[in-house]
DNA sequence: ATTAAAAATGAACAATGTTCATTTTTTTTA
DNA sequence: TAAAAAAAATGAACATTGTTCATTTTTAAT
C-alpha cells in the first residue's frame, strides 16, 4: 500500500516547508529576531505543529546551519578547477571569507552560535558532521600542499586548525563589529591579503 | 555641604555592588543564565533599583565587559619585562589565549557578544574604547618588531588585525566547541605553537 | 457508517526584560 | 521640631519568549 509512503512524503514536505519559512524569516530579520510563532505564522500552521516536526528551537537552528554548510560546500566546488594546491588553498580562504561576508547571520549560526552544537550533543551520533567534513576538506588541501613541498616540518592537523582560525577570526571579529577599531577600509580583505603575503614564504 | 558628595559616593557604591553581584553570578552560572531578577536578589535590592542604576541589561553587560578588559590589561603588564619585541609579541599571544581559556564566558562577552557593542553604539562617544586601547597595544608591539627588522614590507595595521584574528579565531572556535572536530589534545596551545613556528621566518 | 489512528491545534505556563505609579526614605525648609 | 519637598526604592504589571499537552479535527481502516 502506498499510503504510508505518501504520508512519509507529506511529512517531509511539511518539514521542509517549515524550514524554508524559517530560512526566509531568518534572512529577513536575523536569527536573533525570529520566533517560533513567526515561523508558524509564515507557513500558516500552528505553533504546536512546528513542535511536531521539530523537537525544539535548537533543532530548527541545527537544520538551518546544515543548509548553510550545504551552500558553503557548493561554493567550494569551484576549487576543483584549481590545479595548484597552494593556489587552491588561497582560493578556499577567499571563498570562505566571501561566504561569511554575504551571509553573516548564517555564518554566525554555523561557527559561533551554541544552539546547533547543543542539538548535536543531545543527539545520538554526538559528532558535528558538518564541521568534520569541512575541516577534513581543509586538512586534505594542506596535505596536498605538503605533498608538493610546502609547509615543511609543520603538523598538518595543527596547521589546518591555525589556518581555519585565521579566516574564522577575521570573519568573526568583523561580524561582531569588533573591527571598528581597526583602521582598514576592508579589514577581512586586507587582513587576508596580508596572510597571503605571509604564505609566500612557505 | 558634603551631602551631595556622600550621595554620589553612595550611588557609586551601589552601582558597584550591583555590578559585583552580577559578576559573581555570571562566573557561577554563565552569562546566558543570569537574569536581572537574579542580580537583584543577589544584592538584596528590587528589580526596579537595578534599573535605576543601569539603563538596561546591555549596560550591565557592557560594564562587565569593561571589567574583563581591566583584567586583561593587568595580565599584559608582565610583557613590560620582555625586552625583545618579537618575544614580547609571542608572549602577548600566550597571555591572551590563557585569559580566554581561564575565563571563556568573559572572553565571549568581550569579543563575541553583541550586547556591549550595542551599548557603545547607543552612547555618546560611539567608540569602543576598550577594544581601541587593546588593539593599539598590539599595533605598537608590531611596530616595535618592525623597528628591529621584522615583518619587512608588511602593513602594520593589516598585520595587527591578522595576528589578532589568529588568536581570536582559535579562542573563539574553542569556546564555541567547534574544535571538537580537530584531532588535537589542546587545539589552542598546539595551534599557537604552529603559529610561533611560522613566525620564525619573519 | 463506525471506529481507530494520526495530525493539527491553540490555550496555558513559566520565565524574561522592562516600565512606572506608588511607597518609603532622606533632605530641606519654616 | 514638624511639615513639605526631593530622592530613592519598590514590586506589581506588561509584552514576549520557548514550550507543553489536553482537545479537536482530519484521515485511514474496518
Short mmCIF file of N, CA, C and O in Angstrom, two decimals, chain B residues 131-199:
data_model
loop_
_atom_site.label_atom_id
_atom_site.label_comp_id
_atom_site.label_asym_id
_atom_site.label_seq_id
_atom_site.Cartn_x
_atom_site.Cartn_y
_atom_site.Cartn_z
N UNK B 131 38.37 48.15 23.17
CA UNK B 131 38.97 47.47 22.02
C UNK B 131 40.04 48.32 21.37
O UNK B 131 41.09 47.82 20.97
N UNK B 132 39.77 49.61 21.31
CA UNK B 132 40.72 50.53 20.68
C UNK B 132 42.07 50.51 21.40
O UNK B 132 43.13 50.42 20.77
N UNK B 133 42.00 50.56 22.73
CA UNK B 133 43.23 50.56 23.52
C UNK B 133 43.98 49.24 23.36
O UNK B 133 45.21 49.22 23.19
N UNK B 134 43.24 48.15 23.41
CA UNK B 134 43.88 46.84 23.32
C UNK B 134 44.51 46.63 21.95
O UNK B 134 45.64 46.16 21.83
N UNK B 135 43.77 47.01 20.92
CA UNK B 135 44.32 46.85 19.56
C UNK B 135 45.52 47.79 19.36
O UNK B 135 46.49 47.43 18.70
N UNK B 136 45.42 48.96 19.95
CA UNK B 136 46.54 49.90 19.87
C UNK B 136 47.79 49.32 20.49
O UNK B 136 48.91 49.50 19.98
N UNK B 137 47.61 48.60 21.58
CA UNK B 137 48.72 47.95 22.26
C UNK B 137 49.38 46.92 21.34
O UNK B 137 50.62 46.86 21.23
N UNK B 138 48.55 46.17 20.64
CA UNK B 138 49.06 45.17 19.70
C UNK B 138 49.80 45.86 18.55
O UNK B 138 50.90 45.45 18.17
N UNK B 139 49.19 46.93 18.04
CA UNK B 139 49.81 47.65 16.92
C UNK B 139 51.20 48.15 17.30
O UNK B 139 52.15 48.05 16.52
N UNK B 140 51.30 48.67 18.51
CA UNK B 140 52.60 49.17 18.97
C UNK B 140 53.64 48.04 19.03
O UNK B 140 54.79 48.22 18.62
N UNK B 141 53.19 46.90 19.50
CA UNK B 141 54.12 45.75 19.56
C UNK B 141 54.61 45.38 18.16
O UNK B 141 55.80 45.10 17.97
N UNK B 142 53.69 45.37 17.22
CA UNK B 142 54.07 45.03 15.84
C UNK B 142 55.07 46.06 15.30
O UNK B 142 56.07 45.71 14.67
N UNK B 143 54.77 47.32 15.58
CA UNK B 143 55.67 48.38 15.10
C UNK B 143 57.05 48.26 15.73
O UNK B 143 58.07 48.50 15.07
N UNK B 144 57.07 47.88 17.01
CA UNK B 144 58.35 47.66 17.68
C UNK B 144 59.11 46.53 17.00
O UNK B 144 60.34 46.59 16.85
N UNK B 145 58.38 45.50 16.60
CA UNK B 145 59.01 44.39 15.88
C UNK B 145 59.60 44.88 14.56
O UNK B 145 60.73 44.53 14.21
N UNK B 146 58.83 45.69 13.87
CA UNK B 146 59.30 46.19 12.58
C UNK B 146 60.52 47.09 12.74
O UNK B 146 61.42 47.09 11.89
N UNK B 147 60.53 47.82 13.85
CA UNK B 147 61.65 48.73 14.10
C UNK B 147 62.98 47.99 14.23
O UNK B 147 64.04 48.57 14.00
N UNK B 148 62.91 46.72 14.60
CA UNK B 148 64.16 45.94 14.71
C UNK B 148 64.28 44.96 13.55
O UNK B 148 65.02 43.97 13.63
N UNK B 149 63.53 45.21 12.47
CA UNK B 149 63.77 44.46 11.25
C UNK B 149 62.81 43.33 10.91
O UNK B 149 62.94 42.71 9.86
N UNK B 150 61.84 43.09 11.78
CA UNK B 150 60.88 42.02 11.48
C UNK B 150 59.75 42.51 10.56
O UNK B 150 59.52 43.71 10.43
N UNK B 151 59.06 41.56 9.97
CA UNK B 151 57.87 41.86 9.16
C UNK B 151 58.11 42.91 8.08
O UNK B 151 57.27 43.80 7.87
N UNK B 152 59.24 42.79 7.43
CA UNK B 152 59.57 43.78 6.43
C UNK B 152 58.55 43.78 5.29
O UNK B 152 58.17 42.72 4.80
N UNK B 153 58.13 44.96 4.90
CA UNK B 153 57.20 45.10 3.78
C UNK B 153 55.75 44.82 4.14
O UNK B 153 54.89 44.87 3.27
N UNK B 154 55.49 44.56 5.40
CA UNK B 154 54.10 44.29 5.81
C UNK B 154 53.47 45.56 6.39
O UNK B 154 54.13 46.33 7.06
N UNK B 155 52.18 45.70 6.11
CA UNK B 155 51.45 46.84 6.66
C UNK B 155 51.11 46.58 8.13
O UNK B 155 50.45 45.58 8.45
N UNK B 156 51.55 47.44 9.02
CA UNK B 156 51.35 47.17 10.45
C UNK B 156 49.87 47.03 10.85
O UNK B 156 49.54 46.22 11.70
N UNK B 157 49.02 47.84 10.25
CA UNK B 157 47.60 47.78 10.62
C UNK B 157 46.99 46.44 10.22
O UNK B 157 46.33 45.77 11.01
N UNK B 158 47.21 46.08 8.97
CA UNK B 158 46.66 44.81 8.48
C UNK B 158 47.30 43.63 9.20
O UNK B 158 46.62 42.64 9.53
N UNK B 159 48.59 43.74 9.47
CA UNK B 159 49.28 42.65 10.15
C UNK B 159 48.78 42.50 11.59
O UNK B 159 48.59 41.38 12.08
N UNK B 160 48.53 43.63 12.23
CA UNK B 160 47.99 43.58 13.59
C UNK B 160 46.64 42.88 13.59
O UNK B 160 46.36 42.01 14.43
N UNK B 161 45.82 43.25 12.64
CA UNK B 161 44.50 42.63 12.55
C UNK B 161 44.63 41.14 12.27
O UNK B 161 43.91 40.32 12.86
N UNK B 162 45.56 40.78 11.40
CA UNK B 162 45.78 39.37 11.08
C UNK B 162 46.16 38.57 12.32
O UNK B 162 45.61 37.51 12.59
N UNK B 163 47.07 39.12 13.10
CA UNK B 163 47.54 38.38 14.28
C UNK B 163 46.46 38.31 15.36
O UNK B 163 46.28 37.29 16.01
N UNK B 164 45.74 39.39 15.49
CA UNK B 164 44.60 39.37 16.41
C UNK B 164 43.62 38.28 15.99
O UNK B 164 43.13 37.49 16.80
N UNK B 165 43.36 38.24 14.68
CA UNK B 165 42.41 37.25 14.15
C UNK B 165 42.87 35.83 14.43
O UNK B 165 42.06 34.94 14.71
N UNK B 166 44.16 35.60 14.37
CA UNK B 166 44.69 34.26 14.61
C UNK B 166 44.36 33.79 16.02
O UNK B 166 43.73 32.75 16.21
N UNK B 167 44.73 34.59 16.98
CA UNK B 167 44.50 34.16 18.37
C UNK B 167 43.01 34.19 18.72
O UNK B 167 42.50 33.28 19.37
N UNK B 168 42.32 35.20 18.22
CA UNK B 168 40.88 35.24 18.47
C UNK B 168 40.18 34.05 17.83
O UNK B 168 39.31 33.44 18.42
N UNK B 169 40.56 33.75 16.61
CA UNK B 169 39.95 32.63 15.90
C UNK B 169 40.09 31.34 16.69
O UNK B 169 39.11 30.61 16.88
N UNK B 170 41.28 31.09 17.18
CA UNK B 170 41.49 29.85 17.95
C UNK B 170 40.65 29.84 19.22
O UNK B 170 39.98 28.85 19.53
N UNK B 171 40.69 30.93 19.95
CA UNK B 171 39.94 31.01 21.20
C UNK B 171 38.44 30.89 20.95
O UNK B 171 37.71 30.19 21.67
N UNK B 172 38.00 31.58 19.92
CA UNK B 172 36.58 31.61 19.60
C UNK B 172 36.06 30.23 19.19
O UNK B 172 35.02 29.78 19.66
N UNK B 173 36.81 29.57 18.33
CA UNK B 173 36.41 28.22 17.90
C UNK B 173 36.42 27.26 19.08
O UNK B 173 35.56 26.39 19.20
N UNK B 174 37.38 27.44 19.95
CA UNK B 174 37.47 26.59 21.14
C UNK B 174 36.25 26.79 22.03
O UNK B 174 35.61 25.83 22.45
N UNK B 175 35.92 28.03 22.29
CA UNK B 175 34.83 28.33 23.21
C UNK B 175 33.48 27.89 22.65
O UNK B 175 32.61 27.43 23.39
N UNK B 176 33.32 28.01 21.35
CA UNK B 176 32.04 27.61 20.75
C UNK B 176 32.01 26.12 20.40
O UNK B 176 31.14 25.67 19.65
N UNK B 177 32.96 25.39 20.94
CA UNK B 177 33.01 23.93 20.80
C UNK B 177 33.23 23.46 19.37
O UNK B 177 33.01 22.29 19.06
N UNK B 178 33.68 24.36 18.49
CA UNK B 178 33.92 23.94 17.10
C UNK B 178 35.21 23.15 16.97
O UNK B 178 35.47 22.58 15.91
N UNK B 179 36.04 23.12 17.99
CA UNK B 179 37.31 22.40 17.88
C UNK B 179 37.16 20.91 18.15
O UNK B 179 38.14 20.17 18.11
N UNK B 180 35.94 20.48 18.41
CA UNK B 180 35.71 19.05 18.65
C UNK B 180 36.12 18.21 17.44
O UNK B 180 36.44 17.03 17.58
N UNK B 181 36.08 18.83 16.25
CA UNK B 181 36.40 18.08 15.04
C UNK B 181 37.88 18.16 14.68
O UNK B 181 38.30 17.62 13.66
N UNK B 182 38.64 18.83 15.52
CA UNK B 182 40.08 18.94 15.30
C UNK B 182 40.78 17.88 16.16
O UNK B 182 40.54 17.81 17.36
N UNK B 183 41.61 17.07 15.54
CA UNK B 183 42.28 15.98 16.26
C UNK B 183 43.52 16.46 17.00
O UNK B 183 44.63 16.04 16.71
N UNK B 184 43.30 17.33 17.95
CA UNK B 184 44.40 17.82 18.77
C UNK B 184 43.95 17.81 20.22
O UNK B 184 42.81 18.17 20.52
N UNK B 185 44.85 17.37 21.09
CA UNK B 185 44.50 17.30 22.51
C UNK B 185 44.25 18.70 23.06
O UNK B 185 43.27 18.93 23.78
N UNK B 186 45.11 19.64 22.69
CA UNK B 186 44.94 21.03 23.14
C UNK B 186 45.02 21.95 21.93
O UNK B 186 46.09 22.50 21.63
N UNK B 187 43.91 22.11 21.23
CA UNK B 187 43.91 22.84 19.96
C UNK B 187 44.57 24.21 20.03
O UNK B 187 45.46 24.51 19.23
N UNK B 188 44.17 25.02 20.99
CA UNK B 188 44.70 26.38 21.02
C UNK B 188 46.21 26.38 21.28
O UNK B 188 46.97 27.08 20.61
N UNK B 189 46.63 25.58 22.24
CA UNK B 189 48.06 25.52 22.56
C UNK B 189 48.87 25.03 21.37
O UNK B 189 49.88 25.65 20.99
N UNK B 190 48.42 23.96 20.76
CA UNK B 190 49.16 23.39 19.64
C UNK B 190 49.05 24.25 18.39
O UNK B 190 49.99 24.37 17.62
N UNK B 191 47.88 24.85 18.21
CA UNK B 191 47.71 25.74 17.07
C UNK B 191 48.60 26.97 17.19
O UNK B 191 49.22 27.39 16.22
N UNK B 192 48.66 27.50 18.41
CA UNK B 192 49.50 28.68 18.62
C UNK B 192 50.97 28.33 18.46
O UNK B 192 51.76 29.12 17.91
N UNK B 193 51.36 27.14 18.90
CA UNK B 193 52.74 26.68 18.73
C UNK B 193 53.08 26.64 17.24
O UNK B 193 54.19 27.01 16.83
N UNK B 194 52.13 26.22 16.45
CA UNK B 194 52.34 26.17 15.00
C UNK B 194 52.54 27.58 14.45
O UNK B 194 53.39 27.80 13.57
N UNK B 195 51.80 28.51 14.98
CA UNK B 195 51.95 29.90 14.56
C UNK B 195 53.32 30.44 14.93
O UNK B 195 53.98 31.12 14.13
N UNK B 196 53.77 30.10 16.12
CA UNK B 196 55.10 30.57 16.56
C UNK B 196 56.18 30.04 15.62
O UNK B 196 57.14 30.74 15.29
N UNK B 197 56.01 28.79 15.17
CA UNK B 197 56.96 28.20 14.24
C UNK B 197 56.97 29.00 12.93
O UNK B 197 58.00 29.22 12.31
N UNK B 198 55.79 29.45 12.53
CA UNK B 198 55.69 30.27 11.33
C UNK B 198 56.43 31.59 11.49
O UNK B 198 57.14 32.05 10.60
N UNK B 199 56.26 32.17 12.68
CA UNK B 199 56.85 33.48 12.94
C UNK B 199 58.38 33.48 12.79
O UNK B 199 58.98 34.53 12.56
#
